[in-house]
mmCIF file of C-alpha atoms in Angstrom:
data_model
loop_
_atom_site.group_PDB
_atom_site.id
_atom_site.type_symbol
_atom_site.label_atom_id
_atom_site.label_comp_id
_atom_site.label_asym_id
_atom_site.label_seq_id
_atom_site.Cartn_x
_atom_site.Cartn_y
_atom_site.Cartn_z
ATOM 1 C CA UNK A 1 -53.472 -177.812 -210.039
ATOM 2 C CA UNK A 2 -54.265 -174.143 -208.687
ATOM 3 C CA UNK A 3 -53.766 -173.527 -204.927
ATOM 4 C CA UNK A 4 -56.892 -171.433 -203.274
ATOM 5 C CA UNK A 5 -55.899 -168.247 -202.582
ATOM 6 C CA UNK A 6 -55.310 -167.768 -198.850
ATOM 7 C CA UNK A 7 -55.205 -164.559 -197.308
ATOM 8 C CA UNK A 8 -52.222 -164.557 -194.466
ATOM 9 C CA UNK A 9 -52.335 -161.479 -192.499
ATOM 10 C CA UNK A 10 -49.901 -160.450 -189.883
ATOM 11 C CA UNK A 11 -51.844 -159.829 -186.829
ATOM 12 C CA UNK A 12 -50.586 -157.125 -184.938
ATOM 13 C CA UNK A 13 -50.245 -157.352 -180.977
ATOM 14 C CA UNK A 14 -50.467 -154.313 -179.032
ATOM 15 C CA UNK A 15 -49.709 -153.915 -175.154
ATOM 16 C CA UNK A 16 -51.106 -151.254 -173.079
ATOM 17 C CA UNK A 17 -49.042 -150.313 -170.386
ATOM 18 C CA UNK A 18 -48.906 -147.042 -168.147
ATOM 19 C CA UNK A 19 -47.105 -144.138 -169.765
ATOM 20 C CA UNK A 20 -43.546 -143.150 -168.444
ATOM 21 C CA UNK A 21 -41.428 -140.103 -169.000
ATOM 22 C CA UNK A 22 -39.213 -141.702 -171.619
ATOM 23 C CA UNK A 23 -42.344 -142.009 -173.599
ATOM 24 C CA UNK A 24 -43.040 -138.410 -173.858
ATOM 25 C CA UNK A 25 -41.034 -137.814 -177.207
ATOM 26 C CA UNK A 26 -43.342 -140.299 -178.936
ATOM 27 C CA UNK A 27 -46.725 -139.120 -177.631
ATOM 28 C CA UNK A 28 -45.340 -135.468 -178.505
ATOM 29 C CA UNK A 29 -44.802 -136.810 -182.279
ATOM 30 C CA UNK A 30 -48.280 -138.472 -182.264
ATOM 31 C CA UNK A 31 -50.396 -135.425 -180.818
ATOM 32 C CA UNK A 32 -48.251 -133.117 -183.157
ATOM 33 C CA UNK A 33 -49.122 -135.065 -186.120
ATOM 34 C CA UNK A 34 -52.949 -134.156 -185.084
ATOM 35 C CA UNK A 35 -52.076 -130.368 -184.484
ATOM 36 C CA UNK A 36 -50.266 -130.064 -187.606
ATOM 37 C CA UNK A 37 -52.312 -132.269 -190.305
ATOM 38 C CA UNK A 38 -55.784 -132.004 -188.726
ATOM 39 C CA UNK A 39 -58.674 -130.265 -187.119
ATOM 40 C CA UNK A 40 -59.330 -132.897 -184.053
ATOM 41 C CA UNK A 41 -56.837 -131.372 -182.039
ATOM 42 C CA UNK A 42 -57.187 -127.069 -181.555
ATOM 43 C CA UNK A 43 -53.388 -127.031 -180.745
ATOM 44 C CA UNK A 44 -51.783 -124.056 -182.436
ATOM 45 C CA UNK A 45 -48.157 -124.820 -182.396
ATOM 46 C CA UNK A 46 -46.257 -128.194 -181.759
ATOM 47 C CA UNK A 47 -45.871 -129.359 -178.363
ATOM 48 C CA UNK A 48 -42.354 -129.993 -176.822
ATOM 49 C CA UNK A 49 -41.862 -133.629 -175.025
ATOM 50 C CA UNK A 50 -40.606 -131.698 -171.994
ATOM 51 C CA UNK A 51 -44.529 -130.140 -172.014
ATOM 52 C CA UNK A 52 -45.960 -133.529 -171.941
ATOM 53 C CA UNK A 53 -43.490 -134.649 -169.166
ATOM 54 C CA UNK A 54 -44.251 -131.926 -167.120
ATOM 55 C CA UNK A 55 -48.085 -132.920 -167.398
ATOM 56 C CA UNK A 56 -47.204 -136.657 -166.936
ATOM 57 C CA UNK A 57 -45.395 -135.893 -163.701
ATOM 58 C CA UNK A 58 -47.998 -133.660 -162.468
ATOM 59 C CA UNK A 59 -50.851 -136.099 -162.898
ATOM 60 C CA UNK A 60 -49.381 -139.772 -163.248
ATOM 61 C CA UNK A 61 -50.884 -140.604 -159.987
ATOM 62 C CA UNK A 62 -54.177 -138.636 -160.056
ATOM 63 C CA UNK A 63 -55.110 -139.941 -163.628
ATOM 64 C CA UNK A 64 -53.937 -143.141 -165.774
ATOM 65 C CA UNK A 65 -51.745 -142.041 -168.752
ATOM 66 C CA UNK A 66 -51.802 -145.205 -170.981
ATOM 67 C CA UNK A 67 -49.488 -146.139 -174.251
ATOM 68 C CA UNK A 68 -50.072 -148.955 -176.762
ATOM 69 C CA UNK A 69 -46.748 -150.660 -177.699
ATOM 70 C CA UNK A 70 -45.592 -152.739 -180.111
ATOM 71 C CA UNK A 71 -42.085 -154.123 -180.489
ATOM 72 C CA UNK A 72 -41.146 -150.903 -178.523
ATOM 73 C CA UNK A 73 -42.674 -148.293 -180.482
ATOM 74 C CA UNK A 74 -45.597 -146.425 -179.460
ATOM 75 C CA UNK A 75 -48.513 -146.271 -181.494
ATOM 76 C CA UNK A 76 -51.066 -144.225 -179.417
ATOM 77 C CA UNK A 77 -51.852 -143.031 -175.985
ATOM 78 C CA UNK A 78 -55.320 -142.448 -173.631
ATOM 79 C CA UNK A 79 -55.359 -140.128 -170.761
ATOM 80 C CA UNK A 80 -57.487 -138.591 -168.200
ATOM 81 C CA UNK A 81 -57.202 -135.195 -167.178
ATOM 82 C CA UNK A 82 -58.465 -132.356 -165.027
ATOM 83 C CA UNK A 83 -62.139 -131.379 -166.335
ATOM 84 C CA UNK A 84 -62.392 -128.529 -164.176
ATOM 85 C CA UNK A 85 -59.940 -127.145 -161.133
ATOM 86 C CA UNK A 86 -62.766 -126.695 -158.955
ATOM 87 C CA UNK A 87 -62.826 -128.952 -155.819
ATOM 88 C CA UNK A 88 -66.639 -129.927 -156.730
ATOM 89 C CA UNK A 89 -65.592 -131.530 -160.121
ATOM 90 C CA UNK A 90 -63.055 -133.797 -158.520
ATOM 91 C CA UNK A 91 -65.021 -136.838 -159.452
ATOM 92 C CA UNK A 92 -64.984 -136.020 -163.359
ATOM 93 C CA UNK A 93 -62.448 -136.403 -165.471
ATOM 94 C CA UNK A 94 -62.178 -135.414 -169.300
ATOM 95 C CA UNK A 95 -60.488 -138.407 -171.445
ATOM 96 C CA UNK A 96 -58.481 -138.117 -174.760
ATOM 97 C CA UNK A 97 -57.226 -140.802 -176.974
ATOM 98 C CA UNK A 98 -54.727 -140.274 -180.084
ATOM 99 C CA UNK A 99 -53.331 -142.811 -182.502
ATOM 100 C CA UNK A 100 -50.369 -142.387 -184.659
ATOM 101 C CA UNK A 101 -51.160 -141.789 -188.300
ATOM 102 C CA UNK A 102 -51.886 -144.683 -190.337
ATOM 103 C CA UNK A 103 -53.337 -146.761 -187.185
ATOM 104 C CA UNK A 104 -56.555 -145.926 -187.086
ATOM 105 C CA UNK A 105 -59.318 -148.735 -187.699
ATOM 106 C CA UNK A 106 -56.967 -151.634 -186.161
ATOM 107 C CA UNK A 107 -58.902 -151.632 -182.818
ATOM 108 C CA UNK A 108 -55.952 -149.601 -180.882
ATOM 109 C CA UNK A 109 -58.533 -147.133 -179.714
ATOM 110 C CA UNK A 110 -60.687 -149.602 -178.322
ATOM 111 C CA UNK A 111 -57.617 -151.428 -176.488
ATOM 112 C CA UNK A 112 -56.493 -148.175 -174.971
ATOM 113 C CA UNK A 113 -60.041 -146.995 -173.666
ATOM 114 C CA UNK A 114 -60.701 -150.528 -172.583
ATOM 115 C CA UNK A 115 -57.811 -150.216 -170.203
ATOM 116 C CA UNK A 116 -58.300 -146.252 -169.336
ATOM 117 C CA UNK A 117 -62.100 -146.480 -168.238
ATOM 118 C CA UNK A 118 -62.019 -149.392 -166.012
ATOM 119 C CA UNK A 119 -59.163 -148.036 -164.330
ATOM 120 C CA UNK A 120 -60.970 -144.630 -164.045
ATOM 121 C CA UNK A 121 -63.945 -146.196 -162.697
ATOM 122 C CA UNK A 122 -61.947 -148.195 -159.969
ATOM 123 C CA UNK A 123 -60.564 -144.956 -159.004
ATOM 124 C CA UNK A 124 -63.902 -143.774 -158.053
ATOM 125 C CA UNK A 125 -64.341 -140.964 -160.934
ATOM 126 C CA UNK A 126 -68.288 -140.917 -161.412
ATOM 127 C CA UNK A 127 -68.296 -138.731 -164.769
ATOM 128 C CA UNK A 128 -65.940 -139.151 -167.934
ATOM 129 C CA UNK A 129 -66.403 -136.401 -170.413
ATOM 130 C CA UNK A 130 -64.853 -135.715 -173.992
ATOM 131 C CA UNK A 131 -64.954 -133.242 -176.414
ATOM 132 C CA UNK A 132 -64.930 -134.240 -180.258
ATOM 133 C CA UNK A 133 -64.481 -131.961 -183.200
ATOM 134 C CA UNK A 134 -66.919 -133.066 -185.523
ATOM 135 C CA UNK A 135 -67.558 -134.625 -187.912
ATOM 136 C CA UNK A 136 -65.460 -137.528 -186.758
ATOM 137 C CA UNK A 137 -67.457 -140.555 -186.810
ATOM 138 C CA UNK A 138 -64.499 -142.998 -185.449
ATOM 139 C CA UNK A 139 -64.102 -141.214 -182.392
ATOM 140 C CA UNK A 140 -68.112 -140.756 -182.124
ATOM 141 C CA UNK A 141 -68.246 -144.823 -182.301
ATOM 142 C CA UNK A 142 -65.305 -145.236 -180.111
ATOM 143 C CA UNK A 143 -66.792 -143.030 -177.458
ATOM 144 C CA UNK A 144 -70.425 -144.411 -177.556
ATOM 145 C CA UNK A 145 -69.148 -148.264 -177.568
ATOM 146 C CA UNK A 146 -67.952 -147.478 -174.106
ATOM 147 C CA UNK A 147 -70.921 -146.029 -172.809
ATOM 148 C CA UNK A 148 -70.777 -142.116 -173.822
ATOM 149 C CA UNK A 149 -73.746 -140.336 -174.819
ATOM 150 C CA UNK A 150 -73.728 -137.062 -177.180
ATOM 151 C CA UNK A 151 -74.957 -134.225 -174.916
ATOM 152 C CA UNK A 152 -75.022 -131.321 -177.351
ATOM 153 C CA UNK A 153 -72.604 -129.544 -179.704
ATOM 154 C CA UNK A 154 -71.035 -126.056 -179.645
ATOM 155 C CA UNK A 155 -71.374 -124.812 -183.522
ATOM 156 C CA UNK A 156 -68.713 -122.938 -184.871
ATOM 157 C CA UNK A 157 -66.609 -122.884 -181.568
ATOM 158 C CA UNK A 158 -62.856 -122.997 -183.225
ATOM 159 C CA UNK A 159 -61.346 -121.976 -186.079
ATOM 160 C CA UNK A 160 -58.541 -123.921 -187.841
ATOM 161 C CA UNK A 161 -57.483 -125.379 -190.995
ATOM 162 C CA UNK A 162 -59.496 -122.793 -192.955
ATOM 163 C CA UNK A 163 -62.800 -123.229 -191.591
ATOM 164 C CA UNK A 164 -65.061 -123.172 -188.341
ATOM 165 C CA UNK A 165 -64.999 -126.276 -186.312
ATOM 166 C CA UNK A 166 -68.024 -127.583 -184.317
ATOM 167 C CA UNK A 167 -66.817 -129.429 -180.912
ATOM 168 C CA UNK A 168 -69.686 -132.018 -179.306
ATOM 169 C CA UNK A 169 -69.623 -133.069 -175.601
ATOM 170 C CA UNK A 170 -69.807 -136.586 -174.818
ATOM 171 C CA UNK A 171 -70.453 -137.876 -171.088
ATOM 172 C CA UNK A 172 -70.127 -140.951 -169.475
ATOM 173 C CA UNK A 173 -71.629 -141.695 -166.027
ATOM 174 C CA UNK A 174 -70.343 -144.348 -163.543
ATOM 175 C CA UNK A 175 -70.665 -145.429 -160.055
ATOM 176 C CA UNK A 176 -73.897 -144.965 -157.392
ATOM 177 C CA UNK A 177 -75.711 -141.766 -158.833
ATOM 178 C CA UNK A 178 -76.943 -140.842 -155.568
ATOM 179 C CA UNK A 179 -76.399 -137.864 -153.134
ATOM 180 C CA UNK A 180 -74.072 -139.605 -150.755
ATOM 181 C CA UNK A 181 -70.689 -138.083 -150.500
ATOM 182 C CA UNK A 182 -68.212 -140.060 -152.705
ATOM 183 C CA UNK A 183 -65.166 -141.521 -151.304
ATOM 184 C CA UNK A 184 -61.709 -139.600 -152.238
ATOM 185 C CA UNK A 185 -60.232 -140.698 -155.582
ATOM 186 C CA UNK A 186 -57.718 -143.322 -155.182
ATOM 187 C CA UNK A 187 -54.261 -143.268 -156.861
ATOM 188 C CA UNK A 188 -53.577 -144.925 -160.146
ATOM 189 C CA UNK A 189 -50.897 -146.884 -158.649
ATOM 190 C CA UNK A 190 -53.665 -148.477 -156.424
ATOM 191 C CA UNK A 191 -55.775 -150.022 -159.157
ATOM 192 C CA UNK A 192 -53.188 -150.591 -162.137
ATOM 193 C CA UNK A 193 -51.595 -154.034 -161.705
ATOM 194 C CA UNK A 194 -48.365 -154.428 -163.450
ATOM 195 C CA UNK A 195 -46.393 -151.810 -165.778
#
């Protein structure tokens, strides 16, 4: 008698942790894939791991830098960074997420944002922004799933991969939306438990 077909899928378990200096080689590889083969990142040259280490060292207590890890391999990263260096923007962070090629659509971006955004909220950020080169429906869905809304699009703002590209602006507001002076941003280590 024939056995019914059973679909046995291997469930990949990813863990999110804070990035370390030693992770920046993998981070550079992941982002450089996007720079070299896609138009979602407007970089025009590969970034060295040392450049990522310098940024990570400068901002690791101001903004969470998180990686998704499975069996010691890094599959993606999500991080916050300065939106504008002027003091009035201290409560705004720009967020980005990048996944290793071939890992899109597996929920890793949601896993990373599911850790990054609550950490930023707990630190006291009131506004998160993200620029998305469009069209990029997967990234739009990810951001909107986490409460971002589309504010507008800069048309034909960048030229890459043989064509003019549009960049949309997405924003997520959090915390009290009153005119009371906000508390200073607390360090990442004060809100992040564990690694």
